[in-house]
Amino acid sequence: MTMPWDWEALQRKFSRHAALKRQGADRCQSQVRNGKTDYKRFHDEDLAEHMMATFLSTSAALTSRDALLTQLADLQESVADGRHDAEGMYNAKHYRQAARKYLNTLIGDFAGQ
């Protein structure tokens, strides 16, 4: 039995995830300013998820599973070519890898429903 599609709940979930990842990126940024350069990668990973979740939280594609899956596939392409790079990232390669990993996880989650 499949659950009814609740785009409003998804919107809230993506918004919460974006806020959580923004906080993580900010904490990592603070560590980098304190000289802990190994936190740059963690920053880029959190920033990538923040950016993707923020985009998804306002996407019209939340109206249906098929539309969301199409949007996720499109996002993967645009992330790969840098169209969703974020200001303040340290390493484009790490940022893009993290964004694609997050999108792959979402694709797996929603395709399996």
GROMACS .gro file of N, CA and C in nm:
model
  339
    1MET      N    1   0.084  -0.117   0.000
    1MET     CA    2   0.000   0.000   0.000
    1MET      C    3   0.089   0.124   0.000
    2THR      N    4   0.065   0.215  -0.092
    2THR     CA    5   0.144   0.336  -0.097
    2THR      C    6   0.078   0.446  -0.016
    3MET      N    7   0.162   0.529   0.041
    3MET     CA    8   0.114   0.641   0.120
    3MET      C    9   0.070   0.754   0.027
    4PRO      N   10  -0.029   0.831   0.069
    4PRO     CA   11  -0.068   0.946  -0.014
    4PRO      C   12   0.047   1.046  -0.022
    5TRP      N   13   0.055   1.115  -0.134
    5TRP     CA   14   0.162   1.212  -0.157
    5TRP      C   15   0.129   1.340  -0.080
    6ASP      N   16   0.220   1.383   0.005
    6ASP     CA   17   0.197   1.502   0.087
    6ASP      C   18   0.308   1.603   0.058
    7TRP      N   19   0.286   1.687  -0.041
    7TRP     CA   20   0.389   1.782  -0.082
    7TRP      C   21   0.420   1.884   0.027
    8GLU      N   22   0.321   1.918   0.109
    8GLU     CA   23   0.346   2.016   0.215
    8GLU      C   24   0.441   1.958   0.321
    9ALA      N   25   0.423   1.832   0.354
    9ALA     CA   26   0.513   1.767   0.449
    9ALA      C   27   0.655   1.759   0.391
   10LEU      N   28   0.665   1.731   0.261
   10LEU     CA   29   0.796   1.728   0.196
   10LEU      C   30   0.862   1.866   0.198
   11GLN      N   31   0.781   1.967   0.174
   11GLN     CA   32   0.833   2.103   0.176
   11GLN      C   33   0.890   2.136   0.315
   12ARG      N   34   0.817   2.100   0.418
   12ARG     CA   35   0.866   2.125   0.555
   12ARG      C   36   0.992   2.043   0.583
   13LYS      N   37   0.994   1.920   0.537
   13LYS     CA   38   1.110   1.833   0.559
   13LYS      C   39   1.234   1.891   0.491
   14PHE      N   40   1.222   1.934   0.366
   14PHE     CA   41   1.335   1.994   0.296
   14PHE      C   42   1.378   2.125   0.362
   15SER      N   43   1.283   2.203   0.407
   15SER     CA   44   1.316   2.329   0.475
   15SER      C   45   1.393   2.304   0.604
   16ARG      N   46   1.348   2.206   0.682
   16ARG     CA   47   1.418   2.172   0.807
   16ARG      C   48   1.559   2.121   0.777
   17HIS      N   49   1.570   2.036   0.675
   17HIS     CA   50   1.701   1.981   0.640
   17HIS      C   51   1.795   2.094   0.594
   18ALA      N   52   1.742   2.186   0.516
   18ALA     CA   53   1.824   2.298   0.469
   18ALA      C   54   1.874   2.381   0.587
   19ALA      N   55   1.787   2.408   0.683
   19ALA     CA   56   1.826   2.488   0.801
   19ALA      C   57   1.932   2.414   0.883
   20LEU      N   58   1.914   2.285   0.900
   20LEU     CA   59   2.009   2.204   0.975
   20LEU      C   60   2.147   2.206   0.908
   21LYS      N   61   2.148   2.189   0.778
   21LYS     CA   62   2.275   2.187   0.705
   21LYS      C   63   2.339   2.326   0.700
   22ARG      N   64   2.259   2.431   0.698
   22ARG     CA   65   2.313   2.567   0.703
   22ARG      C   66   2.386   2.588   0.836
   23GLN      N   67   2.325   2.540   0.944
   23GLN     CA   68   2.389   2.550   1.076
   23GLN      C   69   2.520   2.473   1.077
   24GLY      N   70   2.519   2.354   1.018
   24GLY     CA   71   2.641   2.274   1.011
   24GLY      C   72   2.750   2.344   0.932
   25ALA      N   73   2.712   2.403   0.819
   25ALA     CA   74   2.811   2.476   0.738
   25ALA      C   75   2.866   2.594   0.815
   26ASP      N   76   2.780   2.663   0.888
   26ASP     CA   77   2.826   2.778   0.968
   26ASP      C   78   2.923   2.734   1.078
   27ARG      N   79   2.894   2.621   1.143
   27ARG     CA   80   2.985   2.570   1.247
   27ARG      C   81   3.120   2.533   1.186
   28CYS      N   82   3.116   2.469   1.070
   28CYS     CA   83   3.241   2.433   1.003
   28CYS      C   84   3.318   2.557   0.961
   29GLN      N   85   3.248   2.658   0.913
   29GLN     CA   86   3.312   2.783   0.873
   29GLN      C   87   3.385   2.845   0.992
   30SER      N   88   3.323   2.838   1.107
   30SER     CA   89   3.386   2.890   1.229
   30SER      C   90   3.514   2.813   1.260
   31GLN      N   91   3.511   2.682   1.243
   31GLN     CA   92   3.630   2.600   1.268
   31GLN      C   93   3.741   2.635   1.170
   32VAL      N   94   3.704   2.659   1.045
   32VAL     CA   95   3.804   2.697   0.945
   32VAL      C   96   3.869   2.829   0.983
   33ARG      N   97   3.788   2.923   1.027
   33ARG     CA   98   3.843   3.053   1.070
   33ARG      C   99   3.939   3.037   1.188
   34ASN      N  100   3.918   2.932   1.267
   34ASN     CA  101   4.007   2.905   1.381
   34ASN      C  102   4.128   2.821   1.341
   35GLY      N  103   4.149   2.804   1.212
   35GLY     CA  104   4.268   2.737   1.163
   35GLY      C  105   4.254   2.588   1.135
   36LYS      N  106   4.136   2.533   1.151
   36LYS     CA  107   4.116   2.390   1.128
   36LYS      C  108   4.070   2.369   0.983
   37THR      N  109   4.167   2.367   0.893
   37THR     CA  110   4.136   2.364   0.750
   37THR      C  111   4.071   2.233   0.705
   38ASP      N  112   4.084   2.127   0.785
   38ASP     CA  113   4.020   2.001   0.747
   38ASP      C  114   3.868   2.013   0.749
   39TYR      N  115   3.816   2.118   0.810
   39TYR     CA  116   3.671   2.139   0.815
   39TYR      C  117   3.617   2.197   0.685
   40LYS      N  118   3.704   2.235   0.592
   40LYS     CA  119   3.657   2.290   0.464
   40LYS      C  120   3.572   2.188   0.389
   41ARG      N  121   3.614   2.064   0.392
   41ARG     CA  122   3.538   1.960   0.321
   41ARG      C  123   3.400   1.941   0.385
   42PHE      N  124   3.395   1.938   0.518
   42PHE     CA  125   3.267   1.924   0.587
   42PHE      C  126   3.176   2.043   0.557
   43HIS      N  127   3.237   2.160   0.550
   43HIS     CA  128   3.162   2.281   0.515
   43HIS      C  129   3.098   2.266   0.377
   44ASP      N  130   3.179   2.224   0.280
   44ASP     CA  131   3.128   2.210   0.144
   44ASP      C  132   3.017   2.104   0.135
   45GLU      N  133   3.032   1.997   0.212
   45GLU     CA  134   2.929   1.893   0.213
   45GLU      C  135   2.798   1.946   0.271
   46ASP      N  136   2.806   2.014   0.383
   46ASP     CA  137   2.685   2.072   0.444
   46ASP      C  138   2.625   2.180   0.355
   47LEU      N  139   2.710   2.262   0.296
   47LEU     CA  140   2.662   2.368   0.208
   47LEU      C  141   2.590   2.310   0.087
   48ALA      N  142   2.644   2.203   0.030
   48ALA     CA  143   2.580   2.140  -0.086
   48ALA      C  144   2.441   2.089  -0.051
   49GLU      N  145   2.429   2.020   0.061
   49GLU     CA  146   2.296   1.970   0.101
   49GLU      C  147   2.202   2.086   0.133
   50HIS      N  148   2.255   2.189   0.196
   50HIS     CA  149   2.173   2.307   0.225
   50HIS      C  150   2.117   2.366   0.095
   51MET      N  151   2.202   2.384  -0.004
   51MET     CA  152   2.160   2.444  -0.130
   51MET      C  153   2.057   2.357  -0.202
   52MET      N  154   2.081   2.227  -0.206
   52MET     CA  155   1.987   2.137  -0.276
   52MET      C  156   1.853   2.132  -0.202
   53ALA      N  157   1.857   2.121  -0.070
   53ALA     CA  158   1.733   2.114   0.008
   53ALA      C  159   1.656   2.246   0.000
   54THR      N  160   1.726   2.357  -0.001
   54THR     CA  161   1.660   2.487  -0.014
   54THR      C  162   1.590   2.496  -0.149
   55PHE      N  163   1.659   2.457  -0.252
   55PHE     CA  164   1.599   2.459  -0.386
   55PHE      C  165   1.476   2.369  -0.391
   56LEU      N  166   1.489   2.250  -0.338
   56LEU     CA  167   1.377   2.154  -0.342
   56LEU      C  168   1.259   2.199  -0.257
   57SER      N  169   1.285   2.269  -0.150
   57SER     CA  170   1.176   2.310  -0.060
   57SER      C  171   1.083   2.411  -0.127
   58THR      N  172   1.129   2.475  -0.232
   58THR     CA  173   1.046   2.572  -0.302
   58THR      C  174   1.009   2.528  -0.443
   59SER      N  175   1.038   2.404  -0.475
   59SER     CA  176   1.018   2.354  -0.611
   59SER      C  177   0.873   2.316  -0.636
   60ALA      N  178   0.824   2.352  -0.753
   60ALA     CA  179   0.690   2.310  -0.795
   60ALA      C  180   0.686   2.159  -0.820
   61ALA      N  181   0.801   2.097  -0.830
   61ALA     CA  182   0.807   1.952  -0.855
   61ALA      C  183   0.760   1.870  -0.736
   62LEU      N  184   0.737   1.933  -0.623
   62LEU     CA  185   0.690   1.859  -0.506
   62LEU      C  186   0.546   1.811  -0.522
   63THR      N  187   0.479   1.852  -0.627
   63THR     CA  188   0.338   1.817  -0.645
   63THR      C  189   0.316   1.669  -0.672
   64SER      N  190   0.418   1.599  -0.720
   64SER     CA  191   0.402   1.454  -0.744
   64SER      C  192   0.538   1.385  -0.738
   65ARG      N  193   0.534   1.256  -0.714
   65ARG     CA  194   0.657   1.176  -0.706
   65ARG      C  195   0.730   1.179  -0.841
   66ASP      N  196   0.657   1.161  -0.950
   66ASP     CA  197   0.721   1.160  -1.081
   66ASP      C  198   0.786   1.294  -1.113
   67ALA      N  199   0.718   1.403  -1.080
   67ALA     CA  200   0.774   1.536  -1.104
   67ALA      C  201   0.899   1.557  -1.020
   68LEU      N  202   0.896   1.510  -0.896
   68LEU     CA  203   1.012   1.526  -0.809
   68LEU      C  204   1.130   1.443  -0.861
   69LEU      N  205   1.105   1.321  -0.903
   69LEU     CA  206   1.213   1.238  -0.957
   69LEU      C  207   1.274   1.301  -1.082
   70THR      N  208   1.190   1.359  -1.166
   70THR     CA  209   1.242   1.428  -1.284
   70THR      C  210   1.326   1.547  -1.243
   71GLN      N  211   1.279   1.623  -1.145
   71GLN     CA  212   1.353   1.739  -1.094
   71GLN      C  213   1.488   1.697  -1.036
   72LEU      N  214   1.490   1.587  -0.962
   72LEU     CA  215   1.615   1.539  -0.903
   72LEU      C  216   1.716   1.500  -1.011
   73ALA      N  217   1.668   1.434  -1.117
   73ALA     CA  218   1.757   1.398  -1.228
   73ALA      C  219   1.811   1.523  -1.298
   74ASP      N  220   1.725   1.621  -1.318
   74ASP     CA  221   1.768   1.747  -1.379
   74ASP      C  222   1.870   1.819  -1.291
   75LEU      N  223   1.847   1.816  -1.161
   75LEU     CA  224   1.941   1.879  -1.068
   75LEU      C  225   2.078   1.813  -1.075
   76GLN      N  226   2.078   1.682  -1.089
   76GLN     CA  227   2.207   1.611  -1.098
   76GLN      C  228   2.288   1.662  -1.216
   77GLU      N  229   2.222   1.681  -1.329
   77GLU     CA  230   2.291   1.732  -1.446
   77GLU      C  231   2.344   1.872  -1.423
   78SER      N  232   2.262   1.958  -1.365
   78SER     CA  233   2.304   2.096  -1.345
   78SER      C  234   2.411   2.108  -1.236
   79VAL      N  235   2.410   2.019  -1.141
   79VAL     CA  236   2.516   2.019  -1.039
   79VAL      C  237   2.648   1.978  -1.104
   80ALA      N  238   2.644   1.878  -1.189
   80ALA     CA  239   2.766   1.828  -1.253
   80ALA      C  240   2.836   1.935  -1.334
   81ASP      N  241   2.760   2.024  -1.397
   81ASP     CA  242   2.825   2.127  -1.479
   81ASP      C  243   2.841   2.261  -1.407
   82GLY      N  244   2.813   2.263  -1.277
   82GLY     CA  245   2.841   2.382  -1.197
   82GLY      C  246   2.732   2.486  -1.190
   83ARG      N  247   2.615   2.458  -1.247
   83ARG     CA  248   2.508   2.558  -1.246
   83ARG      C  249   2.450   2.583  -1.107
   84HIS      N  250   2.477   2.494  -1.012
   84HIS     CA  251   2.427   2.512  -0.875
   84HIS      C  252   2.539   2.530  -0.774
   85ASP      N  253   2.655   2.573  -0.822
   85ASP     CA  254   2.764   2.601  -0.729
   85ASP      C  255   2.724   2.713  -0.635
   86ALA      N  256   2.774   2.706  -0.513
   86ALA     CA  257   2.736   2.803  -0.411
   86ALA      C  258   2.851   2.898  -0.382
   87GLU      N  259   2.816   3.020  -0.359
   87GLU     CA  260   2.914   3.117  -0.315
   87GLU      C  261   2.966   3.073  -0.178
   88GLY      N  262   3.095   3.080  -0.160
   88GLY     CA  263   3.154   3.046  -0.031
   88GLY      C  264   3.204   2.903  -0.020
   89MET      N  265   3.186   2.823  -0.125
   89MET     CA  266   3.239   2.686  -0.117
   89MET      C  267   3.390   2.693  -0.130
   90TYR      N  268   3.457   2.595  -0.074
   90TYR     CA  269   3.602   2.591  -0.079
   90TYR      C  270   3.653   2.511  -0.198
   91ASN      N  271   3.586   2.403  -0.231
   91ASN     CA  272   3.634   2.314  -0.335
   91ASN      C  273   3.514   2.267  -0.418
   92ALA      N  274   3.510   2.306  -0.543
   92ALA     CA  275   3.396   2.273  -0.629
   92ALA      C  276   3.378   2.122  -0.643
   93LYS      N  277   3.488   2.049  -0.651
   93LYS     CA  278   3.479   1.903  -0.666
   93LYS      C  279   3.409   1.841  -0.544
   94HIS      N  280   3.450   1.877  -0.425
   94HIS     CA  281   3.388   1.822  -0.303
   94HIS      C  282   3.242   1.864  -0.292
   95TYR      N  283   3.216   1.990  -0.322
   95TYR     CA  284   3.079   2.042  -0.316
   95TYR      C  285   2.989   1.964  -0.412
   96ARG      N  286   3.032   1.949  -0.536
   96ARG     CA  287   2.950   1.880  -0.636
   96ARG      C  288   2.932   1.732  -0.603
   97GLN      N  289   3.037   1.669  -0.551
   97GLN     CA  290   3.024   1.528  -0.511
   97GLN      C  291   2.919   1.514  -0.400
   98ALA      N  292   2.923   1.603  -0.303
   98ALA     CA  293   2.827   1.597  -0.193
   98ALA      C  294   2.685   1.623  -0.241
   99ALA      N  295   2.669   1.717  -0.331
   99ALA     CA  296   2.536   1.746  -0.386
   99ALA      C  297   2.483   1.625  -0.461
  100ARG      N  298   2.565   1.564  -0.544
  100ARG     CA  299   2.521   1.446  -0.621
  100ARG      C  300   2.490   1.329  -0.527
  101LYS      N  301   2.569   1.312  -0.423
  101LYS     CA  302   2.544   1.205  -0.326
  101LYS      C  303   2.408   1.225  -0.259
  102TYR      N  304   2.379   1.346  -0.216
  102TYR     CA  305   2.251   1.378  -0.153
  102TYR      C  306   2.136   1.353  -0.252
  103LEU      N  307   2.153   1.398  -0.375
  103LEU     CA  308   2.048   1.379  -0.476
  103LEU      C  309   2.028   1.230  -0.506
  104ASN      N  310   2.137   1.154  -0.513
  104ASN     CA  311   2.126   1.009  -0.535
  104ASN      C  312   2.049   0.942  -0.423
  105THR      N  313   2.074   0.985  -0.300
  105THR     CA  314   2.002   0.931  -0.185
  105THR      C  315   1.853   0.959  -0.198
  106LEU      N  316   1.820   1.083  -0.235
  106LEU     CA  317   1.679   1.119  -0.252
  106LEU      C  318   1.614   1.040  -0.364
  107ILE      N  319   1.685   1.024  -0.474
  107ILE     CA  320   1.631   0.946  -0.587
  107ILE      C  321   1.601   0.804  -0.541
  108GLY      N  322   1.694   0.746  -0.468
  108GLY     CA  323   1.673   0.611  -0.418
  108GLY      C  324   1.554   0.604  -0.323
  109ASP      N  325   1.542   0.703  -0.237
  109ASP     CA  326   1.431   0.705  -0.141
  109ASP      C  327   1.297   0.717  -0.213
  110PHE      N  328   1.286   0.810  -0.306
  110PHE     CA  329   1.158   0.836  -0.370
  110PHE      C  330   1.125   0.735  -0.480
  111ALA      N  331   1.224   0.681  -0.545
  111ALA     CA  332   1.198   0.580  -0.647
  111ALA      C  333   1.150   0.450  -0.585
  112GLY      N  334   1.193   0.426  -0.462
  112GLY     CA  335   1.156   0.302  -0.394
  112GLY      C  336   1.019   0.307  -0.326
  113GLN      N  337   0.955   0.423  -0.325
  113GLN     CA  338   0.827   0.436  -0.257
  113GLN      C  339   0.713   0.382  -0.340
   0.00000   0.00000   0.00000
